[in-house]
Amino acid sequence: YSDVFRTLSLGPSLQPGSYELRVGADGRGYSLVARDGVRQGTVVEEGTLGGPVGSSLGFQWAPPANAFPAEASLQFRVLAPRDAANALRRQLVTSMAGNGNFLSISLEGSDPERIASILNALMHRHVSVAAELKRSRLDEMSAILQEQLRYTEAELAQAEQELEEF
């Protein structure tokens, strides 16, 4: 069922936790049951597959209506982004070559496609942030140089004025 989670994104009102999605006997209806905390065993949402699932919990997720067979049961856990990032950080192994030109990142796991996807996403984000920082530095340097140019132009104008008066 990992493919159906590819469309899951998290909203600002996310309620992290362990949940169980129970599909009804007709294959259309579902119940979302809390699996931990004070609500353990409680149905926290019911609805029809094909529409939003977990929106009351801050999920932005609408798996296809035919994604699950009738009477399917799927347990899953949703982490807050900060917790997921910290868990990933603890699993990553990073190193940088002596001259600082190459960054090496490795991650171990049993699903090579998932590992490659995670590492590719990390590197894309790294490149994006590096480009933003470089652009910011260039903008700052440009502003400094513009100020220096204005100052130098003013000094030159003053020197020309004094030369003409001389």
mmCIF file of C-alpha atoms in Angstrom:
data_model
loop_
_atom_site.group_PDB
_atom_site.id
_atom_site.type_symbol
_atom_site.label_atom_id
_atom_site.label_comp_id
_atom_site.label_asym_id
_atom_site.label_seq_id
_atom_site.Cartn_x
_atom_site.Cartn_y
_atom_site.Cartn_z
ATOM 1 C CA TYR A 1 0.000 0.000 0.000
ATOM 2 C CA SER A 2 3.000 2.362 0.002
ATOM 3 C CA ASP A 3 1.869 3.891 -3.306
ATOM 4 C CA VAL A 4 -1.345 5.254 -1.781
ATOM 5 C CA PHE A 5 0.682 7.255 0.737
ATOM 6 C CA ARG A 6 2.576 9.112 -2.000
ATOM 7 C CA THR A 7 -0.354 11.535 -2.257
ATOM 8 C CA LEU A 8 -0.492 12.166 1.510
ATOM 9 C CA SER A 9 0.586 15.627 2.595
ATOM 10 C CA LEU A 10 0.236 17.320 5.937
ATOM 11 C CA GLY A 11 -1.777 20.379 6.786
ATOM 12 C CA PRO A 12 -1.112 22.968 9.489
ATOM 13 C CA SER A 13 -3.531 21.314 11.956
ATOM 14 C CA LEU A 14 -1.758 17.931 11.862
ATOM 15 C CA GLN A 15 -2.433 15.515 14.704
ATOM 16 C CA PRO A 16 0.494 13.054 14.609
ATOM 17 C CA GLY A 17 -0.058 9.523 15.829
ATOM 18 C CA SER A 18 -0.704 5.898 14.912
ATOM 19 C CA TYR A 19 -3.890 5.155 13.016
ATOM 20 C CA GLU A 20 -5.707 2.275 11.369
ATOM 21 C CA LEU A 21 -7.712 2.678 8.178
ATOM 22 C CA ARG A 22 -10.544 0.132 8.079
ATOM 23 C CA VAL A 23 -12.371 -0.305 4.782
ATOM 24 C CA GLY A 24 -16.009 -1.347 4.997
ATOM 25 C CA ALA A 25 -17.512 -4.549 3.602
ATOM 26 C CA ASP A 26 -18.832 -2.606 0.587
ATOM 27 C CA GLY A 27 -15.260 -1.433 -0.263
ATOM 28 C CA ARG A 28 -16.383 2.199 -0.344
ATOM 29 C CA GLY A 29 -16.735 3.407 3.229
ATOM 30 C CA TYR A 30 -13.889 3.728 5.702
ATOM 31 C CA SER A 31 -13.259 4.318 9.369
ATOM 32 C CA LEU A 32 -10.093 5.888 10.702
ATOM 33 C CA VAL A 33 -9.255 4.580 14.173
ATOM 34 C CA ALA A 34 -6.701 6.021 16.616
ATOM 35 C CA ARG A 35 -4.123 3.394 17.648
ATOM 36 C CA ASP A 36 -2.339 5.301 20.422
ATOM 37 C CA GLY A 37 -2.810 7.969 23.065
ATOM 38 C CA VAL A 38 -5.972 8.753 24.971
ATOM 39 C CA ARG A 39 -8.121 8.127 21.880
ATOM 40 C CA GLN A 40 -6.776 4.593 21.327
ATOM 41 C CA GLY A 41 -9.440 2.417 19.724
ATOM 42 C CA THR A 42 -11.696 5.405 19.004
ATOM 43 C CA VAL A 43 -13.071 6.028 15.520
ATOM 44 C CA VAL A 44 -11.789 9.535 14.770
ATOM 45 C CA GLU A 45 -13.247 9.859 11.266
ATOM 46 C CA GLU A 46 -15.564 8.067 8.873
ATOM 47 C CA GLY A 47 -16.189 8.707 5.217
ATOM 48 C CA THR A 48 -16.193 7.405 1.659
ATOM 49 C CA LEU A 49 -13.036 6.391 -0.184
ATOM 50 C CA GLY A 50 -12.214 8.596 -3.147
ATOM 51 C CA GLY A 51 -12.778 11.706 -1.071
ATOM 52 C CA PRO A 52 -10.578 13.279 1.578
ATOM 53 C CA VAL A 53 -9.336 10.922 4.283
ATOM 54 C CA GLY A 54 -8.102 12.276 7.608
ATOM 55 C CA SER A 55 -8.877 15.928 6.912
ATOM 56 C CA SER A 56 -10.139 16.312 10.481
ATOM 57 C CA LEU A 57 -6.662 15.200 11.616
ATOM 58 C CA GLY A 58 -4.738 17.584 9.367
ATOM 59 C CA PHE A 59 -4.089 15.087 6.545
ATOM 60 C CA GLN A 60 -4.419 16.237 2.969
ATOM 61 C CA TRP A 61 -5.026 12.854 1.410
ATOM 62 C CA ALA A 62 -7.500 11.428 -1.068
ATOM 63 C CA PRO A 63 -6.503 7.885 -2.083
ATOM 64 C CA PRO A 64 -8.369 6.499 -5.103
ATOM 65 C CA ALA A 65 -11.636 4.739 -4.305
ATOM 66 C CA ASN A 66 -10.262 1.446 -5.615
ATOM 67 C CA ALA A 67 -6.956 1.662 -3.707
ATOM 68 C CA PHE A 68 -8.096 -0.806 -1.031
ATOM 69 C CA PRO A 69 -10.057 -4.051 -1.205
ATOM 70 C CA ALA A 70 -13.237 -4.510 0.826
ATOM 71 C CA GLU A 71 -12.627 -5.097 4.533
ATOM 72 C CA ALA A 72 -8.952 -4.097 4.228
ATOM 73 C CA SER A 73 -7.186 -2.886 7.327
ATOM 74 C CA LEU A 74 -4.079 -0.736 7.177
ATOM 75 C CA GLN A 75 -2.123 0.517 10.155
ATOM 76 C CA PHE A 76 0.141 3.539 9.711
ATOM 77 C CA ARG A 77 1.887 6.206 11.716
ATOM 78 C CA VAL A 78 2.108 9.911 10.951
ATOM 79 C CA LEU A 79 4.966 11.946 12.411
ATOM 80 C CA ALA A 80 5.226 15.679 12.758
ATOM 81 C CA PRO A 81 7.656 16.984 10.109
ATOM 82 C CA ARG A 82 10.162 18.020 12.782
ATOM 83 C CA ASP A 83 10.139 14.535 14.339
ATOM 84 C CA ALA A 84 10.507 12.882 10.927
ATOM 85 C CA ALA A 85 13.407 15.191 10.058
ATOM 86 C CA ASN A 86 15.148 14.409 13.353
ATOM 87 C CA ALA A 87 14.706 10.661 12.822
ATOM 88 C CA LEU A 88 16.112 10.962 9.299
ATOM 89 C CA ARG A 89 19.017 13.085 10.543
ATOM 90 C CA ARG A 90 19.975 10.354 13.003
ATOM 91 C CA GLN A 91 20.040 7.767 10.179
ATOM 92 C CA LEU A 92 22.060 9.824 7.699
ATOM 93 C CA VAL A 93 25.815 9.440 7.400
ATOM 94 C CA THR A 94 27.500 12.515 5.936
ATOM 95 C CA SER A 95 31.089 13.385 5.139
ATOM 96 C CA MET A 96 32.918 16.042 3.203
ATOM 97 C CA ALA A 97 36.177 15.692 1.293
ATOM 98 C CA GLY A 98 39.199 17.554 2.666
ATOM 99 C CA ASN A 99 38.917 20.457 0.234
ATOM 100 C CA GLY A 100 35.186 20.860 0.892
ATOM 101 C CA ASN A 101 34.084 20.480 -2.734
ATOM 102 C CA PHE A 102 32.214 17.174 -2.428
ATOM 103 C CA LEU A 103 29.537 16.188 0.052
ATOM 104 C CA SER A 104 28.832 12.509 0.576
ATOM 105 C CA ILE A 105 25.513 11.388 2.059
ATOM 106 C CA SER A 106 24.517 7.789 2.688
ATOM 107 C CA LEU A 107 21.466 6.117 4.139
ATOM 108 C CA GLU A 108 20.867 2.430 4.749
ATOM 109 C CA GLY A 109 17.579 0.614 4.331
ATOM 110 C CA SER A 110 15.815 -2.332 2.783
ATOM 111 C CA ASP A 111 14.009 -0.454 -0.021
ATOM 112 C CA PRO A 112 16.567 0.851 -2.546
ATOM 113 C CA GLU A 113 14.011 2.912 -4.480
ATOM 114 C CA ARG A 114 12.809 4.635 -1.316
ATOM 115 C CA ILE A 115 16.391 5.279 -0.148
ATOM 116 C CA ALA A 116 17.311 6.719 -3.566
ATOM 117 C CA SER A 117 14.179 8.894 -3.517
ATOM 118 C CA ILE A 118 14.996 10.253 -0.046
ATOM 119 C CA LEU A 119 18.632 10.964 -0.944
ATOM 120 C CA ASN A 120 17.636 12.615 -4.228
ATOM 121 C CA ALA A 121 15.112 14.822 -2.414
ATOM 122 C CA LEU A 122 17.755 15.781 0.161
ATOM 123 C CA MET A 123 20.275 16.691 -2.516
ATOM 124 C CA HIS A 124 17.709 18.697 -4.503
ATOM 125 C CA ARG A 125 16.871 20.631 -1.338
ATOM 126 C CA HIS A 126 20.580 21.104 -0.576
ATOM 127 C CA VAL A 127 21.221 22.507 -4.059
ATOM 128 C CA SER A 128 18.146 24.737 -3.802
ATOM 129 C CA VAL A 129 19.183 26.167 -0.422
ATOM 130 C CA ALA A 130 22.778 26.642 -1.612
ATOM 131 C CA ALA A 131 21.506 28.554 -4.660
ATOM 132 C CA GLU A 132 19.288 30.735 -2.440
ATOM 133 C CA LEU A 133 22.222 31.490 -0.132
ATOM 134 C CA LYS A 134 24.482 32.295 -3.055
ATOM 135 C CA ARG A 135 21.840 34.592 -4.544
ATOM 136 C CA SER A 136 21.381 36.294 -1.179
ATOM 137 C CA ARG A 137 25.132 36.837 -0.839
ATOM 138 C CA LEU A 138 25.318 38.200 -4.390
ATOM 139 C CA ASP A 139 22.427 40.592 -3.689
ATOM 140 C CA GLU A 140 24.147 41.773 -0.501
ATOM 141 C CA MET A 141 27.472 42.226 -2.304
ATOM 142 C CA SER A 142 25.713 44.107 -5.093
ATOM 143 C CA ALA A 143 24.115 46.471 -2.572
ATOM 144 C CA ILE A 144 27.501 47.091 -0.911
ATOM 145 C CA LEU A 145 29.143 47.767 -4.262
ATOM 146 C CA GLN A 146 26.298 50.092 -5.308
ATOM 147 C CA GLU A 147 26.801 52.084 -2.091
ATOM 148 C CA GLN A 148 30.559 52.216 -2.675
ATOM 149 C CA LEU A 149 29.944 53.371 -6.264
ATOM 150 C CA ARG A 150 27.638 56.192 -5.081
ATOM 151 C CA TYR A 151 30.229 57.258 -2.495
ATOM 152 C CA THR A 152 33.075 57.159 -5.033
ATOM 153 C CA GLU A 153 30.996 59.087 -7.600
ATOM 154 C CA ALA A 154 30.286 61.757 -4.976
ATOM 155 C CA GLU A 155 34.004 61.971 -4.102
ATOM 156 C CA LEU A 156 34.890 62.217 -7.797
ATOM 157 C CA ALA A 157 32.325 64.974 -8.359
ATOM 158 C CA GLN A 158 33.708 66.818 -5.336
ATOM 159 C CA ALA A 159 37.296 66.424 -6.612
ATOM 160 C CA GLU A 160 36.270 67.662 -10.108
ATOM 161 C CA GLN A 161 34.540 70.648 -8.528
ATOM 162 C CA GLU A 162 37.628 71.480 -6.479
ATOM 163 C CA LEU A 163 39.871 71.058 -9.564
ATOM 164 C CA GLU A 164 37.698 73.465 -11.584
ATOM 165 C CA GLU A 165 37.755 75.975 -8.764
ATOM 166 C CA PHE A 166 41.525 75.680 -8.534
#
